[in-house]
mmCIF file of C-alpha atoms in Angstrom:
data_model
loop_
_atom_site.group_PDB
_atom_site.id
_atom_site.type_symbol
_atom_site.label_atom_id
_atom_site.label_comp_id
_atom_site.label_asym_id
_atom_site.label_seq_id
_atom_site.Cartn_x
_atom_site.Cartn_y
_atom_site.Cartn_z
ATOM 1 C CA UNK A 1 32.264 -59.045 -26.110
ATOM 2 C CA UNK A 2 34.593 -62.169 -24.931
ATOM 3 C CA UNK A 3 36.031 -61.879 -21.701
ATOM 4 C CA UNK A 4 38.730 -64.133 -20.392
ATOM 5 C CA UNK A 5 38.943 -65.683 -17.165
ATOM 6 C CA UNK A 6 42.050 -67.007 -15.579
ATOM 7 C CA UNK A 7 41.698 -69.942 -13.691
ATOM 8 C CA UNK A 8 44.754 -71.155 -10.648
ATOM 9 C CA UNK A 9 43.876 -74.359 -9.728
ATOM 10 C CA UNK A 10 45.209 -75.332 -6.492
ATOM 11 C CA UNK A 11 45.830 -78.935 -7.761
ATOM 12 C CA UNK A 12 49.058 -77.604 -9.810
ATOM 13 C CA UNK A 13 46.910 -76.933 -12.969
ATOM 14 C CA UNK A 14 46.777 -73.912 -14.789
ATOM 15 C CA UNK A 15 44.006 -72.828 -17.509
ATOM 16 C CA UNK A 16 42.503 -69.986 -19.235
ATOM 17 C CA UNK A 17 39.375 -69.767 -20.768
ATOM 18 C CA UNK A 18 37.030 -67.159 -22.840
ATOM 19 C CA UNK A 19 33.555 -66.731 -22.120
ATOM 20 C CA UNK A 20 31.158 -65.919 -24.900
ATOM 21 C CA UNK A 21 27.043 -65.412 -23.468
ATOM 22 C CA UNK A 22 24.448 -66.437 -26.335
ATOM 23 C CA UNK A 23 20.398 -67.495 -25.761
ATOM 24 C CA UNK A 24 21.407 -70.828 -24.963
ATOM 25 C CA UNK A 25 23.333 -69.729 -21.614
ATOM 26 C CA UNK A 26 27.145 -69.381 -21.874
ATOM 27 C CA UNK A 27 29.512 -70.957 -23.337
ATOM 28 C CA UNK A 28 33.475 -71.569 -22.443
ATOM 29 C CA UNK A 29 36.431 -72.117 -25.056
ATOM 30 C CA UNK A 30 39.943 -72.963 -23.630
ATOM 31 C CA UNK A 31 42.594 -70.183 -25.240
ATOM 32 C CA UNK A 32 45.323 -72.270 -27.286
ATOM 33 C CA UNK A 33 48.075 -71.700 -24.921
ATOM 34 C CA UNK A 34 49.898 -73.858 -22.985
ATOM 35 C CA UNK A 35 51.190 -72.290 -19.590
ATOM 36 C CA UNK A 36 53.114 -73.499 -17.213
ATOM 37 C CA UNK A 37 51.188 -75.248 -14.469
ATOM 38 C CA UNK A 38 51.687 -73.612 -11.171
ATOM 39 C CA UNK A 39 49.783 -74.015 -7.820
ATOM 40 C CA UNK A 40 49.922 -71.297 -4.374
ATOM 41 C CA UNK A 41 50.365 -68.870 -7.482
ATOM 42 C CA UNK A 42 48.863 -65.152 -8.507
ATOM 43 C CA UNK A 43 48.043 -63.541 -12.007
ATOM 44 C CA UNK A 44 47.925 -60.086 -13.017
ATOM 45 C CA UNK A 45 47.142 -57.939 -16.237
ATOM 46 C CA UNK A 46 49.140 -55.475 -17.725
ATOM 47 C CA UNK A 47 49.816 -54.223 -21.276
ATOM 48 C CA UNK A 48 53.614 -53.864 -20.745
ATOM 49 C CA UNK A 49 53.992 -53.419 -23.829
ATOM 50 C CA UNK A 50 51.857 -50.531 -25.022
ATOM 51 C CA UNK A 51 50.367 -52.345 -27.989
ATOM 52 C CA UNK A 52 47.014 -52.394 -27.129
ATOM 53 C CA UNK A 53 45.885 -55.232 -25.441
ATOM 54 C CA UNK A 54 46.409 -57.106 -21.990
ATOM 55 C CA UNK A 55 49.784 -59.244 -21.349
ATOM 56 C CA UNK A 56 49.905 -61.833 -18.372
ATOM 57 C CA UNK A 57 52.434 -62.317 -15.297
ATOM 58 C CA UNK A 58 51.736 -65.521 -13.167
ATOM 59 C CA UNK A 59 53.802 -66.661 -10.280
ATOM 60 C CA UNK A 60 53.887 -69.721 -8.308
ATOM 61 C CA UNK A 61 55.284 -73.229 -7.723
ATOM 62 C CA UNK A 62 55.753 -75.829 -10.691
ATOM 63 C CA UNK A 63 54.154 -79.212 -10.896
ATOM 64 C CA UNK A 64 57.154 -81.800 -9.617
ATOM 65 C CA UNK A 65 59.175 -83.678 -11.852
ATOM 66 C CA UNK A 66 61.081 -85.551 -9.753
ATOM 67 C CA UNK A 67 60.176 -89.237 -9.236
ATOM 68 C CA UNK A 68 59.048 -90.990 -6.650
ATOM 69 C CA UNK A 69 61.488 -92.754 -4.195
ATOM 70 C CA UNK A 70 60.219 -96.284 -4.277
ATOM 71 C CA UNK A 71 62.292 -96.565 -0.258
ATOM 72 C CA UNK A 72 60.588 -93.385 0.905
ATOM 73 C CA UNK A 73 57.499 -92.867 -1.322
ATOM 74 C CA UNK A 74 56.114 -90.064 1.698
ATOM 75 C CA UNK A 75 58.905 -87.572 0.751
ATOM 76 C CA UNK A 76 57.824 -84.165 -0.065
ATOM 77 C CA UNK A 77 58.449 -83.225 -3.758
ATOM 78 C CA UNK A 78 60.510 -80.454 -4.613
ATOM 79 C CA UNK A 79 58.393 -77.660 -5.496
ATOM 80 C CA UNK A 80 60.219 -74.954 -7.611
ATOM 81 C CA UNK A 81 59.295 -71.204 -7.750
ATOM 82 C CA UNK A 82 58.431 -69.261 -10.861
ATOM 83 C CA UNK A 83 57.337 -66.243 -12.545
ATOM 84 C CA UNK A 84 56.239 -66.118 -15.975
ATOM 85 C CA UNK A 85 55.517 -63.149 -18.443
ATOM 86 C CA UNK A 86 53.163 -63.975 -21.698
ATOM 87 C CA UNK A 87 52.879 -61.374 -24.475
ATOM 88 C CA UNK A 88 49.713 -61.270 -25.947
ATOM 89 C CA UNK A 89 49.771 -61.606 -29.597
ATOM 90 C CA UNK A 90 46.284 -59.715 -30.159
ATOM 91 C CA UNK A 91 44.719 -62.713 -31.583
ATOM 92 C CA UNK A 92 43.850 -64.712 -28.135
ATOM 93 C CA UNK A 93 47.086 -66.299 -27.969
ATOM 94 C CA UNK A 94 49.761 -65.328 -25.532
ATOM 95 C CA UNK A 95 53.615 -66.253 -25.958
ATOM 96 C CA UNK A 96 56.297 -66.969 -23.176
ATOM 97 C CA UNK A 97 58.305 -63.549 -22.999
ATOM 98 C CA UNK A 98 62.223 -63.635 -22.011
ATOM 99 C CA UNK A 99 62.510 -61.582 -18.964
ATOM 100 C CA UNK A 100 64.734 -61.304 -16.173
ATOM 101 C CA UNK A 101 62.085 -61.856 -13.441
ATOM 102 C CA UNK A 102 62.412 -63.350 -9.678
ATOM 103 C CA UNK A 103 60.871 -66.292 -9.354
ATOM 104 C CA UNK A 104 58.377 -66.078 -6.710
ATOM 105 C CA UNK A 105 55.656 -68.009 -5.141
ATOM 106 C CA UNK A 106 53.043 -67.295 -2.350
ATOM 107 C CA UNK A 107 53.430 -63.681 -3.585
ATOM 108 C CA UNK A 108 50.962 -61.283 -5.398
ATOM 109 C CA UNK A 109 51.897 -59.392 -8.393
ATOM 110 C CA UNK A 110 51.088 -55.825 -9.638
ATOM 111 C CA UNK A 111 51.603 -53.560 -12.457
ATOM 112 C CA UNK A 112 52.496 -49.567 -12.691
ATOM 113 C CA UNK A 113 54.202 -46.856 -14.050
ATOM 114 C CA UNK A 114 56.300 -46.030 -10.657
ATOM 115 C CA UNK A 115 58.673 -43.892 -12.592
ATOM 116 C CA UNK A 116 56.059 -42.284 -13.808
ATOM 117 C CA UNK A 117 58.022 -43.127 -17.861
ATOM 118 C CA UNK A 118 54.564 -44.092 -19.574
ATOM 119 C CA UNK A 119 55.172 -48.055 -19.652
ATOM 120 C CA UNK A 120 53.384 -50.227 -16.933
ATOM 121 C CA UNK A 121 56.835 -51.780 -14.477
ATOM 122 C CA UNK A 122 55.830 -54.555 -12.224
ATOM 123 C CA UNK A 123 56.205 -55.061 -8.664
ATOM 124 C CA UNK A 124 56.314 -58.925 -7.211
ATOM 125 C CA UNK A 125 56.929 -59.902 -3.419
ATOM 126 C CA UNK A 126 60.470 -60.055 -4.326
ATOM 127 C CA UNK A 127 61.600 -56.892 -6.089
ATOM 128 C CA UNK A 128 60.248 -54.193 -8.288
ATOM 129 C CA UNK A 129 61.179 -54.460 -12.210
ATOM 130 C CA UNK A 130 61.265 -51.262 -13.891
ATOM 131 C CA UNK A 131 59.934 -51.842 -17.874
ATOM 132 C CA UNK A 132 63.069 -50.173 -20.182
ATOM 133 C CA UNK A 133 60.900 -51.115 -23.226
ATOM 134 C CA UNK A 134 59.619 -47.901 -23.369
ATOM 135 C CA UNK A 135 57.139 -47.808 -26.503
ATOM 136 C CA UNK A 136 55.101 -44.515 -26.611
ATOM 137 C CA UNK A 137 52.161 -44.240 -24.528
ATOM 138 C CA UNK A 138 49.939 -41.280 -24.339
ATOM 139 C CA UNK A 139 47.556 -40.497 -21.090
ATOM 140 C CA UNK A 140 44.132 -40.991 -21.277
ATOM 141 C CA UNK A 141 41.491 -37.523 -21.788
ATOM 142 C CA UNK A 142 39.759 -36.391 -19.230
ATOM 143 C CA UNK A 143 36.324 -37.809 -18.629
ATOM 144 C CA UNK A 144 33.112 -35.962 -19.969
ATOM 145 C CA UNK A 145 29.493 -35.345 -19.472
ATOM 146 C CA UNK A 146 29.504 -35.487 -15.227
ATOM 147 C CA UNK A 147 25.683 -36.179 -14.677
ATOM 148 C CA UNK A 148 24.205 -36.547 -11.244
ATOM 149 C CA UNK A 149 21.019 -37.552 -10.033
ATOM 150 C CA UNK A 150 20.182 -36.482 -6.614
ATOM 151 C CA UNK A 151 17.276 -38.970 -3.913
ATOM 152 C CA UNK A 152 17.834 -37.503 -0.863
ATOM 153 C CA UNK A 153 21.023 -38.767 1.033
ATOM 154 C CA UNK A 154 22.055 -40.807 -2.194
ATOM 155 C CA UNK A 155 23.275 -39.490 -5.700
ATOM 156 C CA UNK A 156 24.585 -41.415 -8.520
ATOM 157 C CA UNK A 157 27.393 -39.751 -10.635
ATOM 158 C CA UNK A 158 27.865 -40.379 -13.802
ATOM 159 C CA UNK A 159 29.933 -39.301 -17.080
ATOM 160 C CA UNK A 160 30.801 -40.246 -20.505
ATOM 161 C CA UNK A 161 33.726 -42.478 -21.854
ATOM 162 C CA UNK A 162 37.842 -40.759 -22.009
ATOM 163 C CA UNK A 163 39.335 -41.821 -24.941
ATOM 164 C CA UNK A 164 43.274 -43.196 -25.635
ATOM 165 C CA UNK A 165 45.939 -43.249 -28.113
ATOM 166 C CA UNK A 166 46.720 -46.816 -27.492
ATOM 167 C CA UNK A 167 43.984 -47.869 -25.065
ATOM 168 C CA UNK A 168 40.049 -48.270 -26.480
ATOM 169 C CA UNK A 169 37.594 -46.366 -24.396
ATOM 170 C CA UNK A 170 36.213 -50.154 -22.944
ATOM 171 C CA UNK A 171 39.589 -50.897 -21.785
ATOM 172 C CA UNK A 172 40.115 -47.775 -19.364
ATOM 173 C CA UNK A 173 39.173 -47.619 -15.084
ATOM 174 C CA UNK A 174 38.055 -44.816 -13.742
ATOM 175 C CA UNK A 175 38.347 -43.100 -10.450
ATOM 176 C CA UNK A 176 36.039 -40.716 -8.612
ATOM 177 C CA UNK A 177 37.111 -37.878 -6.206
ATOM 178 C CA UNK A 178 34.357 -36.154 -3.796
ATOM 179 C CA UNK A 179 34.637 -34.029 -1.110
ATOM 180 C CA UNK A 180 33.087 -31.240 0.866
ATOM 181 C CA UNK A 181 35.045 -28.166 -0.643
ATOM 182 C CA UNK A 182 36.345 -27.461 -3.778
ATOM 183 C CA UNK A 183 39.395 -29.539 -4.797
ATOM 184 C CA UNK A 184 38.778 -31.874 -1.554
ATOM 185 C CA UNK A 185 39.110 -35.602 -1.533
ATOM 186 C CA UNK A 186 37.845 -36.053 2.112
ATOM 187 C CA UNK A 187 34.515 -37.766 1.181
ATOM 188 C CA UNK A 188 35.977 -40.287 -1.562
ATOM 189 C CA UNK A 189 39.757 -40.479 -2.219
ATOM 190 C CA UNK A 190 40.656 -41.807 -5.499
ATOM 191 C CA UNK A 191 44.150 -42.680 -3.426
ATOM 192 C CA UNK A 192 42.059 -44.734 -1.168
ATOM 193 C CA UNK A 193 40.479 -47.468 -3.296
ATOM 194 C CA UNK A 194 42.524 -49.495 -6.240
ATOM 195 C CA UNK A 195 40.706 -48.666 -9.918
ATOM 196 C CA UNK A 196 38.791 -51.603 -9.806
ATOM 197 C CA UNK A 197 36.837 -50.905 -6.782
ATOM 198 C CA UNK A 198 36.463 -47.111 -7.111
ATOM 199 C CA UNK A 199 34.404 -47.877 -9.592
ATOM 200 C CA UNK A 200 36.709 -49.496 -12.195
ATOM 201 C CA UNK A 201 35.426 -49.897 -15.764
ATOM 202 C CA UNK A 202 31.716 -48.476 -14.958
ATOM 203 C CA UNK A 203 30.968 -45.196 -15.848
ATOM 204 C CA UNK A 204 28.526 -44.577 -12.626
ATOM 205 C CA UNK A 205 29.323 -44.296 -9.121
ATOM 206 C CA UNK A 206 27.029 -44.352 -6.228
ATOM 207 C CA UNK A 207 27.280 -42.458 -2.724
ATOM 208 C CA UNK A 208 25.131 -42.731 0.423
ATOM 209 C CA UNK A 209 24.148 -41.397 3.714
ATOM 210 C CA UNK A 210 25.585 -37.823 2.502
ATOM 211 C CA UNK A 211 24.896 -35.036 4.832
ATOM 212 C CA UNK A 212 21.533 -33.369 4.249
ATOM 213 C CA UNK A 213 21.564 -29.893 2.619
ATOM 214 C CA UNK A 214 25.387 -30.017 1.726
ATOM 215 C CA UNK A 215 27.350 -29.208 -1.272
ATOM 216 C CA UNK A 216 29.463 -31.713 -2.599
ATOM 217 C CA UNK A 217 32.410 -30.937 -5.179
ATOM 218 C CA UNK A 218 33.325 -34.207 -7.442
ATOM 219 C CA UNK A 219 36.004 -35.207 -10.378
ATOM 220 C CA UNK A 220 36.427 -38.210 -12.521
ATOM 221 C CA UNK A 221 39.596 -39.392 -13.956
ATOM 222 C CA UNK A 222 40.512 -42.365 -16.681
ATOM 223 C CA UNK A 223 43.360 -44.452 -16.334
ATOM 224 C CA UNK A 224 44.589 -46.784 -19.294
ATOM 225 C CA UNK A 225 45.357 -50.495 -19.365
ATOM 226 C CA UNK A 226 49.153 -49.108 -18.805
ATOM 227 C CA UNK A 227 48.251 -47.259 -15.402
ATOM 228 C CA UNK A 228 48.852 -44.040 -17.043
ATOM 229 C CA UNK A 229 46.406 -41.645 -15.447
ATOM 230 C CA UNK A 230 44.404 -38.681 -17.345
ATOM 231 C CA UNK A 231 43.657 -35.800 -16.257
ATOM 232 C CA UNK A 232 40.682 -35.164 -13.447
ATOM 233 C CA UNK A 233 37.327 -33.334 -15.423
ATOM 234 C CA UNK A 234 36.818 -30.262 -14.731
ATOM 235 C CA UNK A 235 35.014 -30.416 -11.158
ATOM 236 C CA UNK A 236 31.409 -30.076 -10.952
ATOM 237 C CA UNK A 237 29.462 -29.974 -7.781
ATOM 238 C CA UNK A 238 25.781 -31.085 -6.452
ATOM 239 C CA UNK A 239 23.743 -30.277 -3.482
ATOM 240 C CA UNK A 240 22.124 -33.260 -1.281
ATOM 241 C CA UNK A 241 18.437 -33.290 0.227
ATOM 242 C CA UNK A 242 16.190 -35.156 2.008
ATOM 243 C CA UNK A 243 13.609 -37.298 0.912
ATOM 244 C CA UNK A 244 9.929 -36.349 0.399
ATOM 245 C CA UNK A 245 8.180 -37.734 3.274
ATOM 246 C CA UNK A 246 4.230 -37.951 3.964
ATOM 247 C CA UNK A 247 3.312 -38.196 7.359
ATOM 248 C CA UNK A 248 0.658 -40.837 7.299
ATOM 249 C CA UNK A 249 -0.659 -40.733 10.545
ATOM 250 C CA UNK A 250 -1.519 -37.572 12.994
ATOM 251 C CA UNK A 251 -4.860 -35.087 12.743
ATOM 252 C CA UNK A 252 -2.986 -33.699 9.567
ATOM 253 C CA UNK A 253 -3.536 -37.039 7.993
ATOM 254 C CA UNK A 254 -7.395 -37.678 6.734
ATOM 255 C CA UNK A 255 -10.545 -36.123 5.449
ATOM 256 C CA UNK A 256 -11.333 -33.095 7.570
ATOM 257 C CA UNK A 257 -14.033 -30.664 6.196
ATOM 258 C CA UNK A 258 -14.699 -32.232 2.976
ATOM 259 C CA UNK A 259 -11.309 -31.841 1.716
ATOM 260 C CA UNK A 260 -8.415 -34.557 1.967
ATOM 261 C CA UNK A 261 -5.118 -33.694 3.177
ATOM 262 C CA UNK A 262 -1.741 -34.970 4.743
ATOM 263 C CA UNK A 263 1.102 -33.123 6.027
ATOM 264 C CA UNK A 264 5.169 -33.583 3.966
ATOM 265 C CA UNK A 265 8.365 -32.977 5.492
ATOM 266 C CA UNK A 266 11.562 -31.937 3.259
ATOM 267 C CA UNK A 267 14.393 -29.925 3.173
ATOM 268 C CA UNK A 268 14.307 -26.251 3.157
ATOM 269 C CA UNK A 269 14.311 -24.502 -0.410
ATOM 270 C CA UNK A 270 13.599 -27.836 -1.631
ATOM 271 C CA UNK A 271 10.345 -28.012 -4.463
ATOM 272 C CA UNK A 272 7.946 -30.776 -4.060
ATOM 273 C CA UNK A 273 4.873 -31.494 -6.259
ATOM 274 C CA UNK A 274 2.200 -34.282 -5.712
ATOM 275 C CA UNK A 275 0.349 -36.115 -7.915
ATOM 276 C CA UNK A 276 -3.008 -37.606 -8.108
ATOM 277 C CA UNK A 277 -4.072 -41.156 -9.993
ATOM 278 C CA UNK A 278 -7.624 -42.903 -9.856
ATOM 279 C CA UNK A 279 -5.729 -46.117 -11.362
ATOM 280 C CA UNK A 280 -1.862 -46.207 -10.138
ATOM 281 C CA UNK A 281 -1.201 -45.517 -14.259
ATOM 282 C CA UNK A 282 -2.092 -42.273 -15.029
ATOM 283 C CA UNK A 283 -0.588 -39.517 -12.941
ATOM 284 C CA UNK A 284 -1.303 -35.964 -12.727
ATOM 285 C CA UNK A 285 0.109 -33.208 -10.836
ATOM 286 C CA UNK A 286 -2.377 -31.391 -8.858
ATOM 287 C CA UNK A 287 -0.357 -29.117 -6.516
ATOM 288 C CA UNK A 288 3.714 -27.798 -6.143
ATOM 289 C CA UNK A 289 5.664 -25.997 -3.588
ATOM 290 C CA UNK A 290 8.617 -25.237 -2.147
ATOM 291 C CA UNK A 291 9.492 -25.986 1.824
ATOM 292 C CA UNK A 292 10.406 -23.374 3.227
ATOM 293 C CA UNK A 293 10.728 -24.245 6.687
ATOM 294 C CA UNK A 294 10.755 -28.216 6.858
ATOM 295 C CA UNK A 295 6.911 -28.950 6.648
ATOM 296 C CA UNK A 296 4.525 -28.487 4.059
ATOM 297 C CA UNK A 297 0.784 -28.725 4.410
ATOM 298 C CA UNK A 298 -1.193 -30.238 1.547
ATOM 299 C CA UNK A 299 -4.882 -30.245 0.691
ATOM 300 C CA UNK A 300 -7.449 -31.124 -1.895
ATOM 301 C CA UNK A 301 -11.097 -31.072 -3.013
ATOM 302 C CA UNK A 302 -13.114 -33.764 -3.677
ATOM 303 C CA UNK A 303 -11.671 -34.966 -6.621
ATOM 304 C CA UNK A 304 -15.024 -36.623 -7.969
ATOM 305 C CA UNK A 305 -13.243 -39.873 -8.484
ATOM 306 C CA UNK A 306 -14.508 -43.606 -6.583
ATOM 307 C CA UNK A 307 -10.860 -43.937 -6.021
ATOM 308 C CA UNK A 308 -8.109 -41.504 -5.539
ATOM 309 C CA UNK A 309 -3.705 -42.305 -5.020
ATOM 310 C CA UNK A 310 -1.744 -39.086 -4.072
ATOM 311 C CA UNK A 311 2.184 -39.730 -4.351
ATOM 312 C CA UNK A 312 4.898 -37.033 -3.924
ATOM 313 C CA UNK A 313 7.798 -36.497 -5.854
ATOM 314 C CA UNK A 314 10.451 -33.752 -6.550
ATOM 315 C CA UNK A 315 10.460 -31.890 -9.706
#
């Protein structure tokens, strides 16, 4: 899928490129546009305009115009602020838009529905513009299919794809709420990290160093290329653990009466099952139980084998 990457130049030169990967490597095709060169500028996405795809505010200073004074050739030029708004026209083309916009440099830009209207307004360093356009746009669904896989101190949630009225499913950012009791944000906020960090377009998010044997209560949420947030999914919830460990040293550890054992440490209630290999391919499970204190004490019989692997795993 092309992607397109904006490209400030600090030499007063402004470009923007799509990027296409193929066997050869990757390959880059300047978008037929011509922008306004700025330098000490910003860029930011938005679809202001609820049609669908992503429309472009820059800010920053101009490349000079004025000439040169031949009797003081070390004078400054005048550098003139701007902020410019480009419509995309679908099609990889973008056209100048006539807006009544602060001209700005030196200043970040950002887009959202502050009024909460369903069209994405924009906030510079100079003032916040509230979008009267107003062209219908409907709020994302709620995310499906929350999946989690549990190692220990670490889970990774995932979940399936919202879908949008106006936005395609690849466009929309997603944010992830966790916490220790139902409804709680006090793990993960989704208040606390922008969309594109927390996780942004993935559909997986990963936690660590949670808090062995706790419950965990999580939500997922879409948001579309207008900022207009969906609804959380219904909350599900997941339970963390500690690792399977073998102690591998200690009088548990070794041959001792003809048998072979070693001693594993878990979390209580937690299931455990070990497996046995004479290759490191082809694994079989020779033994399962269920900590219930936080040790476990495994043995087994000669196995008949000239070599034999043991591993551990939870079910």
């Amino acid at each position: 899928m092309p992607r397109t990457i904006l490209w400030l130049a600090c030499s007063l030169a402004f470009l923007t490129v799509t990027w296409t990967g193929h066997a050869a490597g990757i390959a880059l095709t300047e978008v037929l546009t011509t922008f306004d060169h700025v330098a000490r500028g910003s860029a930011a996405w938005g679809d202001y305009d609820n049609d669908n795809d992503l429309d472009l505010l820059i800010t920053g200073v101009l490349r000079p115009t004025d000439p040169v004074d031949p009797l003081n050739p070390f004078k400054p030029p005048t550098l003139t602020p701007a902020t410019r708004l480009y419509r995309n026209r679908g099609d990889g083309t973008f056209e100048p838009v006539q807006a009544e916009l602060r001209d700005v440099d030196n200043s970040s830009a950002v887009w959202g529905d502050y009024d909460n209207d369903g069209d994405a307004d924009l906030f510079t360093g100079a003032a916040a513009v509230r979008n009267d356009l107003n062209p219908p746009n409907s709020p994302p669904t709620a995310p499906g299919g929350l999946a989690r896989v549990v190692e220990g101190s670490r889970v990774e949630l995932s979940w399936s794809a919202a879908t949008d009225a106006e936005t395609p499913s690849a466009g929309l950012r997603y944010v992830v709420r966790v916490g220790t009791r139902p409804g709680a944000a006090d793990v993960l906020s989704p208040a606390a990290l922008p969309a594109h960090t927390n996780p942004g377009a993935s559909r997986s998010w990963a936690l660590r160093n949670l808090v062995e044997g706790r419950t965990y209560f999580w939500s997922v949420q879409a948001i579309d290329s207008a900022g207009q947030h969906g609804p959380f999914a219904p909350e599900a919830a997941f339970r963390a653990g500690a690792a399977i460990e073998i102690a591998a040293n200690g009088p548990s550890f070794g041959f001792q009466a003809g048998q072979f054992g070693f001693s594993l440490a878990g979390s209580p209630g937690r299931t455990v099952v070990v497996e046995r290999s004479q290759d490191l391919r082809a694994w079989s499970p020779v033994w399962t139980n269920t900590f219930a204190q936080g040790t476990l004490q495994f043995s087994d019989a000669d196995p008949g084998m000239a070599a034999a692997f043991y591993r551990a795993r939870t079910p």
